[in-house]
Every structure is written in C-alpha cells, then in structure tokens.
Coordinates of C-alpha atoms in Angstrom, one line a residue:
M4 CA 87.4 132.0 74.3
P5 CA 84.2 133.1 76.3
L6 CA 84.8 135.0 79.4
S7 CA 85.3 132.4 82.2
N8 CA 83.6 132.6 85.8
G9 CA 87.1 133.7 87.1
Q10 CA 87.2 136.5 84.5
I11 CA 83.6 137.7 85.2
A12 CA 84.4 137.6 89.1
E13 CA 87.3 139.9 88.6
L14 CA 85.2 142.3 86.3
L15 CA 82.5 142.3 89.0
A16 CA 85.0 142.9 91.7
T17 CA 86.6 145.7 89.8
A18 CA 83.2 147.3 89.0
A19 CA 82.2 147.2 92.8
E20 CA 85.2 149.3 93.6
E21 CA 83.9 152.1 91.2
Q22 CA 80.5 152.1 93.0
E23 CA 78.9 153.0 95.9
G24 CA 76.0 151.9 98.2
H25 CA 73.8 149.1 97.2
R26 CA 75.5 148.6 93.9
R27 CA 78.8 148.1 95.3
R28 CA 77.5 145.6 97.8
A29 CA 75.3 143.8 94.8
L30 CA 78.6 143.8 92.7
G31 CA 80.9 142.6 95.5
R32 CA 78.5 139.7 96.4
A33 CA 78.0 138.9 92.7
A34 CA 81.8 138.6 92.4
R35 CA 82.3 136.2 95.2
A36 CA 79.3 133.9 93.9
A37 CA 81.0 133.8 90.7
A38 CA 84.1 132.6 92.1
F39 CA 82.7 130.1 94.7
Y40 CA 79.3 129.3 94.1
W41 CA 78.3 129.2 90.5
P42 CA 78.4 125.6 89.8
E43 CA 78.8 125.9 85.9
E44 CA 80.3 128.6 83.6
A45 CA 78.2 131.6 83.1
A46 CA 79.0 131.4 79.4
A47 CA 77.4 127.9 78.9
L48 CA 74.2 129.3 80.2
H49 CA 74.4 132.2 78.1
S50 CA 75.0 130.1 74.9
Q51 CA 72.2 127.9 75.8
G52 CA 69.7 130.9 75.9
R53 CA 69.3 130.5 79.7
S54 CA 68.6 133.1 82.1
L55 CA 72.0 134.4 84.1
T56 CA 69.6 134.9 87.2
E57 CA 69.7 131.0 87.6
L58 CA 73.0 132.1 89.2
T59 CA 73.6 132.9 92.8
S60 CA 73.4 136.6 93.5
V61 CA 72.6 137.7 90.0
G62 CA 69.4 139.4 89.4
P63 CA 68.2 141.2 86.1
W64 CA 70.5 144.3 86.2
L65 CA 73.6 142.1 86.7
A66 CA 72.1 139.6 84.3
R67 CA 72.0 142.4 81.6
Q68 CA 75.7 143.7 82.5
I69 CA 77.3 140.0 82.3
A70 CA 75.5 139.3 79.0
A71 CA 76.7 142.7 77.6
W72 CA 80.3 141.5 78.5
F73 CA 79.7 138.2 76.7
D74 CA 78.5 140.1 73.6
D75 CA 81.3 142.7 73.8
P76 CA 84.0 141.2 75.9
P77 CA 86.0 143.8 77.7
E78 CA 89.7 143.7 78.7
V79 CA 90.0 141.6 82.0
P80 CA 92.5 142.9 84.5
D81 CA 94.8 140.7 86.3
P82 CA 93.6 139.9 89.8
P83 CA 95.4 141.7 92.3
P84 CA 97.7 139.3 94.8
L85 CA 94.6 139.0 97.2
R86 CA 92.5 137.4 94.8
R87 CA 94.9 135.4 92.6
G88 CA 95.6 131.7 92.4
F89 CA 91.9 130.7 93.5
L90 CA 90.0 128.1 91.7
T91 CA 86.4 128.8 90.8
L92 CA 83.7 126.2 91.7
A93 CA 83.1 125.6 87.9
E94 CA 87.0 124.9 87.5
V95 CA 86.6 122.4 90.5
R96 CA 83.6 120.6 89.1
T97 CA 85.1 120.3 85.6
T98 CA 88.3 119.1 87.2
L99 CA 86.5 116.3 89.2
S100 CA 84.2 115.4 86.3
Q101 CA 87.5 114.9 84.2
N102 CA 88.9 112.7 86.8
P103 CA 85.9 110.6 88.3
D104 CA 87.8 108.0 90.2
W105 CA 89.4 110.7 92.6
A106 CA 86.5 111.4 94.8
P107 CA 84.9 107.7 95.2
S108 CA 88.3 106.5 96.3
L109 CA 89.1 108.9 98.9
R110 CA 89.2 107.4 102.6
A111 CA 89.1 110.4 104.8
D112 CA 88.6 114.2 105.5
L113 CA 91.5 115.1 107.8
Q114 CA 90.3 118.7 109.1
M115 CA 87.0 119.5 110.4
H116 CA 85.8 121.3 113.7
T117 CA 82.7 120.9 116.1
T118 CA 81.4 122.8 119.0
Y119 CA 84.3 121.7 121.1
S120 CA 85.9 124.8 119.7
D121 CA 84.4 127.2 117.1
G122 CA 82.3 124.7 115.0
K123 CA 78.6 125.3 114.5
A124 CA 77.6 121.4 114.9
P125 CA 78.2 118.9 117.9
L126 CA 80.7 115.9 117.1
P127 CA 77.9 113.4 116.5
E128 CA 76.3 115.7 113.8
M129 CA 79.5 116.3 112.1
V130 CA 80.5 112.7 112.2
S131 CA 77.2 111.6 110.8
E132 CA 77.1 114.1 108.0
A133 CA 80.8 113.3 107.1
R134 CA 79.7 109.7 106.7
T135 CA 77.3 110.4 103.9
Y136 CA 80.5 111.1 101.7
G137 CA 81.7 107.4 102.0
Y138 CA 84.7 108.2 104.2
E139 CA 86.5 105.2 106.2
H140 CA 87.5 107.6 109.0
V141 CA 87.6 111.4 109.9
A142 CA 90.0 113.5 112.1
I143 CA 88.3 115.9 114.5
T144 CA 90.7 118.6 114.5
D145 CA 89.4 121.2 117.3
H146 CA 91.6 124.4 117.9
S147 CA 94.0 124.1 120.7
K148 CA 93.9 126.5 123.9
G149 CA 96.4 129.1 122.1
L150 CA 93.6 130.3 120.0
P151 CA 90.9 131.5 122.8
I152 CA 89.0 133.7 120.0
A153 CA 88.1 130.2 118.5
R154 CA 87.3 128.7 121.9
G155 CA 90.3 126.6 121.9
M156 CA 90.5 123.5 124.0
D157 CA 92.8 123.1 126.9
E158 CA 94.1 119.6 128.1
A159 CA 90.9 118.8 130.0
R160 CA 88.5 119.8 127.3
L161 CA 90.7 117.6 124.8
A162 CA 90.5 114.6 127.1
A163 CA 86.6 115.0 127.5
Q164 CA 86.5 115.1 123.6
G165 CA 88.7 112.1 123.5
F166 CA 86.2 110.2 125.9
E167 CA 83.3 111.0 123.8
I168 CA 85.2 109.7 120.5
G169 CA 86.2 106.7 122.2
R170 CA 82.6 105.7 123.3
M171 CA 81.5 106.5 119.7
N172 CA 84.2 104.1 118.2
E173 CA 83.2 101.5 120.6
D174 CA 79.9 101.6 119.5
L175 CA 80.9 101.4 116.0
E176 CA 83.1 98.4 116.7
S177 CA 80.3 96.5 118.7
S178 CA 78.0 97.0 115.8
G179 CA 80.5 95.8 113.1
D180 CA 81.0 98.9 111.6
G181 CA 84.4 99.5 110.2
F182 CA 84.2 103.4 110.4
R183 CA 86.4 105.2 112.8
I184 CA 86.7 108.7 114.1
L185 CA 90.5 109.9 114.7
R186 CA 91.4 111.7 117.6
A187 CA 93.3 115.0 116.5
I188 CA 93.8 118.6 117.2
E189 CA 94.7 121.8 115.0
M190 CA 97.4 123.0 117.4
N191 CA 98.3 126.5 117.6
I192 CA 102.0 126.9 116.5
S193 CA 103.8 130.0 117.6
P194 CA 106.1 131.9 115.3
E195 CA 109.1 130.2 116.8
G196 CA 107.5 126.8 115.8
E197 CA 106.4 125.6 119.4
G198 CA 103.1 124.2 120.4
D199 CA 100.9 125.1 123.1
M200 CA 99.7 121.5 124.5
D201 CA 101.0 119.3 127.1
L202 CA 103.1 116.5 125.4
E203 CA 101.0 113.8 127.6
A204 CA 97.8 115.3 126.0
L205 CA 99.3 114.9 122.4
R206 CA 100.7 111.5 122.9
A207 CA 97.0 110.2 123.2
L208 CA 96.0 111.6 119.8
D209 CA 96.2 109.8 116.4
L210 CA 97.2 112.9 114.3
V211 CA 98.4 116.4 115.3
L212 CA 97.9 119.3 112.8
G213 CA 99.8 122.5 113.5
A214 CA 98.9 126.0 112.1
F215 CA 100.0 129.5 112.5
H216 CA 97.4 131.9 113.6
S217 CA 99.4 135.1 114.6
K218 CA 101.6 137.4 112.7
L219 CA 100.2 136.3 109.4
R220 CA 100.5 139.9 107.8
V221 CA 104.4 140.3 108.1
T222 CA 105.9 140.8 104.7
E223 CA 109.5 139.6 105.6
D224 CA 110.6 136.0 104.5
Q225 CA 109.1 133.5 107.0
T226 CA 111.4 130.3 105.9
D227 CA 113.2 129.9 109.2
R228 CA 109.5 130.0 110.7
Y229 CA 108.2 127.2 108.7
V230 CA 111.3 125.1 109.2
A231 CA 111.2 125.4 113.0
A232 CA 107.6 124.2 113.0
L233 CA 108.4 121.4 110.7
R234 CA 110.9 120.1 113.4
N235 CA 108.7 120.4 116.0
P236 CA 108.5 116.7 117.1
T237 CA 104.9 116.7 118.2
L238 CA 103.6 117.6 114.6
N239 CA 102.4 115.6 111.9
V240 CA 100.8 118.0 109.4
L241 CA 101.3 121.9 108.8
A242 CA 97.7 123.2 108.3
H243 CA 96.7 125.9 105.9
P244 CA 100.6 126.7 105.4
R245 CA 100.3 130.1 104.1
G246 CA 97.3 131.5 106.1
R247 CA 96.0 133.3 103.2
R248 CA 92.3 134.5 102.8
F249 CA 90.6 135.4 99.8
G250 CA 90.6 139.3 99.4
V251 CA 91.6 139.8 103.0
R252 CA 95.1 138.4 103.6
L253 CA 98.0 137.5 101.2
G254 CA 99.6 135.1 103.5
L255 CA 103.3 134.3 104.5
Q256 CA 106.2 134.5 102.2
A257 CA 109.0 131.9 102.3
D258 CA 111.6 130.0 100.2
W259 CA 109.2 127.4 99.4
Q260 CA 111.8 124.9 97.9
R261 CA 113.7 125.1 101.5
V262 CA 110.2 124.5 103.3
F263 CA 109.2 121.7 101.2
E264 CA 112.6 120.1 101.5
A265 CA 112.5 120.4 105.4
A266 CA 109.1 118.7 105.2
V267 CA 110.5 115.6 103.2
V268 CA 113.6 115.4 105.8
E269 CA 111.3 115.5 108.8
D270 CA 108.7 113.4 106.9
K271 CA 106.0 115.9 107.6
A272 CA 102.9 116.5 105.4
L273 CA 101.8 120.2 104.3
E274 CA 97.8 120.6 103.9
I275 CA 95.6 121.4 101.1
D276 CA 92.9 123.5 103.1
G277 CA 89.9 123.1 101.1
F278 CA 88.0 126.2 102.2
P279 CA 87.1 128.3 99.2
D280 CA 88.5 131.4 100.9
R281 CA 91.7 129.7 101.7
Q282 CA 92.8 127.0 99.0
D283 CA 96.1 126.7 100.7
L284 CA 98.4 125.4 99.5
D285 CA 97.4 126.6 96.1
V286 CA 98.0 124.9 92.7
E287 CA 101.3 126.7 91.9
L288 CA 103.1 125.9 95.3
L289 CA 101.6 122.2 94.9
Q290 CA 103.3 121.7 91.8
L291 CA 106.6 122.6 93.4
A292 CA 105.6 120.4 96.3
R293 CA 105.1 117.5 93.9
E294 CA 108.6 118.1 92.6
V295 CA 110.2 118.0 95.9
G296 CA 108.3 114.9 97.0
V297 CA 106.2 116.3 100.0
R298 CA 103.4 114.4 101.8
I299 CA 100.0 116.0 101.2
S300 CA 97.1 116.1 103.6
I301 CA 93.5 117.5 102.5
G302 CA 91.0 118.9 105.0
T303 CA 87.9 120.8 104.5
D304 CA 88.4 122.9 107.7
A305 CA 84.6 122.6 107.8
H306 CA 83.1 124.3 110.9
S307 CA 79.5 123.3 109.9
T308 CA 78.1 120.3 108.2
A309 CA 77.3 122.2 105.0
E310 CA 81.0 123.1 104.5
L311 CA 82.2 119.4 104.5
R312 CA 81.6 119.6 100.6
F313 CA 84.7 121.9 100.3
M314 CA 86.6 118.7 100.0
E315 CA 86.1 119.3 96.4
Y316 CA 88.1 122.0 96.2
G317 CA 91.3 120.2 97.8
L318 CA 90.8 117.4 95.3
A319 CA 90.9 119.6 92.5
A320 CA 93.8 121.4 93.5
A321 CA 95.8 118.0 94.0
I322 CA 94.8 116.9 90.6
R323 CA 95.9 119.8 88.6
A324 CA 99.1 120.1 90.6
G325 CA 99.7 116.2 89.6
I326 CA 100.1 115.1 93.4
P327 CA 100.4 111.3 93.4
R328 CA 97.6 109.7 95.3
E329 CA 100.2 107.6 97.2
R330 CA 101.7 110.7 98.5
I331 CA 98.2 111.9 99.9
L332 CA 97.4 111.0 103.7
N333 CA 93.6 110.8 102.8
Y334 CA 94.1 107.8 100.3
L335 CA 96.2 105.8 102.8
P336 CA 94.5 102.9 104.7
R337 CA 94.0 103.7 108.2
D338 CA 96.4 101.6 109.8
Q339 CA 99.2 103.0 107.3
L340 CA 98.2 106.4 108.3
L341 CA 98.2 105.8 112.0
A342 CA 101.6 104.1 111.6
W343 CA 103.1 107.0 109.8
A344 CA 101.6 109.5 112.3
R345 CA 103.5 107.7 115.1
E346 CA 106.6 107.6 113.3
S347 CA 106.8 111.0 112.3
R348 CA 106.1 112.5 115.8
S349 CA 109.3 111.5 117.6
A350 CA 108.2 112.8 121.0

C-alpha cells in the first residue's frame, strides 16, 4: 500500500525533530499540513504525475523528499501518544464521500464562538456563514466567566447576548424564515464538577455545554471528575471531554466505560469536537460510547467563519465509529432537541 497522508505526516514530524532552523520549521509545517490541510492523498497526486507542490506547505525540496519516500518507502514509526488517533483531512473527505447522505441531512452545529467571548467574528456574521451549510438551527456557545483568558461572559453579558439573539429570532420569525439561533453557553466546569454561572441565567438558555479548562495535564485517573460533571443538573453536554490537543496535550484519562454509563444514567450527551487539533472524542472512544448507548453532540468549536467547515471532522468520526444518527443531537428536529435539553437539566 502507498504511504498515506497520516504516515507522511509522521515521517515529516520525525524528520523535523532531527533538524534545526528553517528546515525544522518547514518540516513541522508540512507535517501539520499533511494531517489537516491536504484534501487528497499525496500518493494519488504522485501516481497521476502531478506535482506534490500542489499541496499546502510543500515546496520543491520537500516534494523531492516525499517522492523519494514513495519510490522507496521507509519504515514509518508509530505516532507518539500526542499525535495518535487523529483523522487526516483526506481520510475525512473519503469517509464523507462514501456516506453522502450524512452531511445534507445534518440539522445543526452545536458549538461555536463569537466576539461575545474569544471568537473572531460577531454574532450576525457567524450565524450568516453557518446558514450557508444548510442548517435549521445553530447553538451559540460562548465561554462563561470562569475562563477570563477567553473573555468569558458574566451573567450580564450573557443576558445581553440573549437579547440580541432574541431580536434576530424575532426578525426570522416575522419574515417566515424557519431558521433559529439557540441560546447556549460553554460553561466552565471545575475539577469537582461545578459550574460557574447563576442558575437563573442558565434557566434562560436552550442548551448548556460544560467543559473542563483546568488541570488538563494531570496523569491520575479522572473518572470521579467526569461522573461529578455528568451529575451536575445544569449541564446537557460535556464538551471536548478529554481536553486533548494535537502535539500539545494528551488529555485526561478515565475509566471510560464508567463515564459513558454515567452519561446514559443521567441522560447527558458527550461531544465530538470537530476542531482538527482536538477531534475529541476520538474514533476509538466513540466506538465504546456507541456500545454503551451514549448520546452524542457534534460541534465545530469554530472561533471564525472559516472554521465552521470543521464539522466534517466530527461527522467522519461519528460515521467511522458507527454512531446511530438517532443518537446524535445534531440530527434531532429542533423541538425534540429542546425538549430533551429541558428534561436532562433537572435544576
């Protein structure tokens, strides 16, 4: 079999570790591009006689190196844990092309950020761009006040955002447009499973995501931490559960069987964060989640309009793990989604 983009990415990353200066940087950029920005397999280009310089971050020097690997394939090392279990863009696109009905029937993106917290685009701009994907609704999930580094919202700013969303929804309704914007939040969850927002403020929301943002590098088992978060009655969805980042952070460890069983008992959802560096949950854990019967939510975690395309990573992971669509919140009709969200939050 020809070398895959994932294997090329690992060869480039390994080669970068042996270099210094501009070559180290060039190899590192190309390794990341091979993983997340090459839309087709480099081997296909090579077999067609096309130039590998068509690929992002590949100049003539790297093109010659990669071509030499195709002609005389080296032994590819196993990725270290920090780079393990991530889908390449080429794998994602192939998965979606083989399952063409998944993307068109998707109803929503359930995690995105605006300038109300650390997003790059204002609310109307993010919503306008999200609508080009054919969604029926989107959830605006800016950060809460417990994450000041991300300009997290306090209750007053959350209310101001809610007022703007309300006016936008009123305009949509008056024009006969069925699209809606859901009031939501990515609430900071402490290691003890506690949120950081007043209950009255949360009651006004359609959906509450919760996420860990601290003590993400601990190596001890964190099962109790997850169970405590899932028992938090104000929470609907546990976002980017492991907190892993490609090449940066391994993420939290837990007895995932117990975590998923707790999610089923509490009727909470766990997220597939589609951001390429996160891909959290990954396919292997999603397969276990499927067996246990966990609800799944998919969000791009987009902080700009361009990042809304990251939904394809989340969809591909769900497909590869065999998650039934009826168990994915993004495929539920809006009234069913909102009814479930109310019922799963007992506060």
